[in-house]
C-alpha positions as a Python dict, from the first residue, in 0.01 Angstrom:
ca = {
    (1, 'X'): (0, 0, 0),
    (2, 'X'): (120, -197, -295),
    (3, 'X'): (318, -400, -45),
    (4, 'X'): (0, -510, 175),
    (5, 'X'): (-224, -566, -152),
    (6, 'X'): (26, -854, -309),
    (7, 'X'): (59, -993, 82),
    (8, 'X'): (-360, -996, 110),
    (9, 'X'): (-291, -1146, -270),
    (10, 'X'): (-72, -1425, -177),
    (11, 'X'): (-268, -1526, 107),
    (12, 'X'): (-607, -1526, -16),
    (13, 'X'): (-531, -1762, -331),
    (14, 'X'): (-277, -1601, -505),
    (15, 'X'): (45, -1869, -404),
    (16, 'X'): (-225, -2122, -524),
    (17, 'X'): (-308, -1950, -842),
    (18, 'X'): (91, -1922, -877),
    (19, 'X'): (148, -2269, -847),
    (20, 'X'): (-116, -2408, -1052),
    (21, 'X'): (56, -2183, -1340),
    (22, 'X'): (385, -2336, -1270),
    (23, 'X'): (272, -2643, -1238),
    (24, 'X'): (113, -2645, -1598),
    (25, 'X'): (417, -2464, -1724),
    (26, 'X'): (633, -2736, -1602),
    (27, 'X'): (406, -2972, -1787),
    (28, 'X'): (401, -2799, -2082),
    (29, 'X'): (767, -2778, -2094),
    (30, 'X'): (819, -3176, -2141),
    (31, 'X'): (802, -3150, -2537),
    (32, 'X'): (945, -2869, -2793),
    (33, 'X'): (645, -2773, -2880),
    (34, 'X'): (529, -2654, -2552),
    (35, 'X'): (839, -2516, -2436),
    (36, 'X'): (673, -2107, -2572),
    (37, 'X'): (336, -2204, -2424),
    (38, 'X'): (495, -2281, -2102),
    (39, 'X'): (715, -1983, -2069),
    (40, 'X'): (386, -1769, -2153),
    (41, 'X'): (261, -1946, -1826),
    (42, 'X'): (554, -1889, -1641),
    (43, 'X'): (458, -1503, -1710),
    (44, 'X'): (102, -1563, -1598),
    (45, 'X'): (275, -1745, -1266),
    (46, 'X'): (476, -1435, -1203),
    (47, 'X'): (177, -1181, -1284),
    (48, 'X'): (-52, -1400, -992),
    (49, 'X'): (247, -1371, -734),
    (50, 'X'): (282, -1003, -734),
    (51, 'X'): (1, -809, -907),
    (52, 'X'): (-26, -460, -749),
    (53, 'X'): (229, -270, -892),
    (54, 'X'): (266, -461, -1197),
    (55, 'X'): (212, -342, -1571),
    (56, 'X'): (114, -566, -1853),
    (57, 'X'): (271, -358, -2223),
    (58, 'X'): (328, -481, -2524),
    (59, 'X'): (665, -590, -2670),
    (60, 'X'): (806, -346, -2930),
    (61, 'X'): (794, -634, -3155),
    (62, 'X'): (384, -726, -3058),
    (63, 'X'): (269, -727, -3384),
    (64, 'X'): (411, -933, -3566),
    (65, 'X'): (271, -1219, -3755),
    (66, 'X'): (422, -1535, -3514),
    (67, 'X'): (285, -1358, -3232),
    (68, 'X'): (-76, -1319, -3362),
    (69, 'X'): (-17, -1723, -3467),
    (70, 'X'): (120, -1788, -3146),
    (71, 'X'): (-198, -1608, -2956),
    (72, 'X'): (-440, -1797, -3205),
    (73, 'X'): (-312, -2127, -3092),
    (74, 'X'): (-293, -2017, -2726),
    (75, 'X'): (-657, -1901, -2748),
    (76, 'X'): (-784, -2196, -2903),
    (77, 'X'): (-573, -2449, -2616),
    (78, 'X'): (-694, -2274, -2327),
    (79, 'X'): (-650, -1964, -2304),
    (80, 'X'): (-1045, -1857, -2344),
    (81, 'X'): (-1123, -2057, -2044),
    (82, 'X'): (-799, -1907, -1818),
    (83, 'X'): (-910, -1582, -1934),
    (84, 'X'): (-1311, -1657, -1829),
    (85, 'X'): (-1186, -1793, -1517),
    (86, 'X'): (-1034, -1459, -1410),
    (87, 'X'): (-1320, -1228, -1542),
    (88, 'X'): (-1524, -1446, -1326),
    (89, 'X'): (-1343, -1385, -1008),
    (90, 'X'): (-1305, -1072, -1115),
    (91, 'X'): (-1661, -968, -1162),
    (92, 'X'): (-1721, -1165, -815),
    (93, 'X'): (-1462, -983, -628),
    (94, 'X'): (-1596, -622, -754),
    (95, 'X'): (-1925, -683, -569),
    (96, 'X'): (-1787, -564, -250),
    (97, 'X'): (-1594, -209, -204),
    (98, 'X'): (-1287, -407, -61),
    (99, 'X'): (-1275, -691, -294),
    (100, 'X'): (-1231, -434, -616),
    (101, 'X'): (-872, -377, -591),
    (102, 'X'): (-844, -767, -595),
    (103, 'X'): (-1113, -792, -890),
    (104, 'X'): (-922, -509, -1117),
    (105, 'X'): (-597, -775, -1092),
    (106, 'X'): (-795, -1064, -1161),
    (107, 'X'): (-964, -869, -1485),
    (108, 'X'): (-560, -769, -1515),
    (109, 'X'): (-442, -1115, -1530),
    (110, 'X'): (-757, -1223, -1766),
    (111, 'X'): (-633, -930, -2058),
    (112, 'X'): (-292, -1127, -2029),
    (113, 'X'): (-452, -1454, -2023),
    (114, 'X'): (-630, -1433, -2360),
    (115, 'X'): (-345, -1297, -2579),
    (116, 'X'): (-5, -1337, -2391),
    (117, 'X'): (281, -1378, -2670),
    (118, 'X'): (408, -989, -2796),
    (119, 'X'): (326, -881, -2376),
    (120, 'X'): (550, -827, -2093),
    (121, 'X'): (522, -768, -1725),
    (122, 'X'): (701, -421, -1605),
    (123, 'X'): (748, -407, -1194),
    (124, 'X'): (733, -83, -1113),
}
């Protein structure tokens, strides 16, 4: 079942959501200072290709202080909006019976969104 889901995913916007994430992680990847910011995009990118069956945990190291400065900066650049953008679809997507297994990864991929340094993704 997990199988069909992330095919349904990938063809219904998912590859797009994918590549928009790698696009803007390639783009933040020209300078230093984006190089972290881009690699917490890459994990976005991976998240939108293959959703069902994927768990978002903490890092054992999650709370330290970089990664609360990290988030801070991350929330302030853009990561509100990424993580309003997927609540939105998300609370869309629940108004049908077959569209809430596709809104519980969007509201998935919005929790990750908003605070992604001290997270990783787990494939199970």
């Amino acid at each position: 079942m997990r199988f069909l889901g992330n095919i349904i995913w990938l063809i219904f916007g998912g590859l797009i959501t994918a590549l928009e994430y790698i696009i803007s992680s390639l783009l933040l990847m020209i300078t230093i200072i984006g190089i972290p910011f881009g690699l917490q995009t890459l994990k976005l990118a991976m998240l939108a290709l293959w959703p069902f069956g994927s768990r978002v945990t903490d890092n054992g190291n999650s709370g330290g202080c970089l990664c609360l400065v990290m988030n801070v900066i991350w929330i302030f650049l853009g990561g509100f909006w990424i993580c309003l953008t997927h609540l939105f679809f998300g609370i869309l997507l629940c108004i049908t019976l077959i569209g809430i297994p596709f809104g519980r990864q969007h509201f998935k991929m919005a929790a990750l969104a908003l605070t992604p340094f001290g997270k990783k993704i787990e494939n199970n």
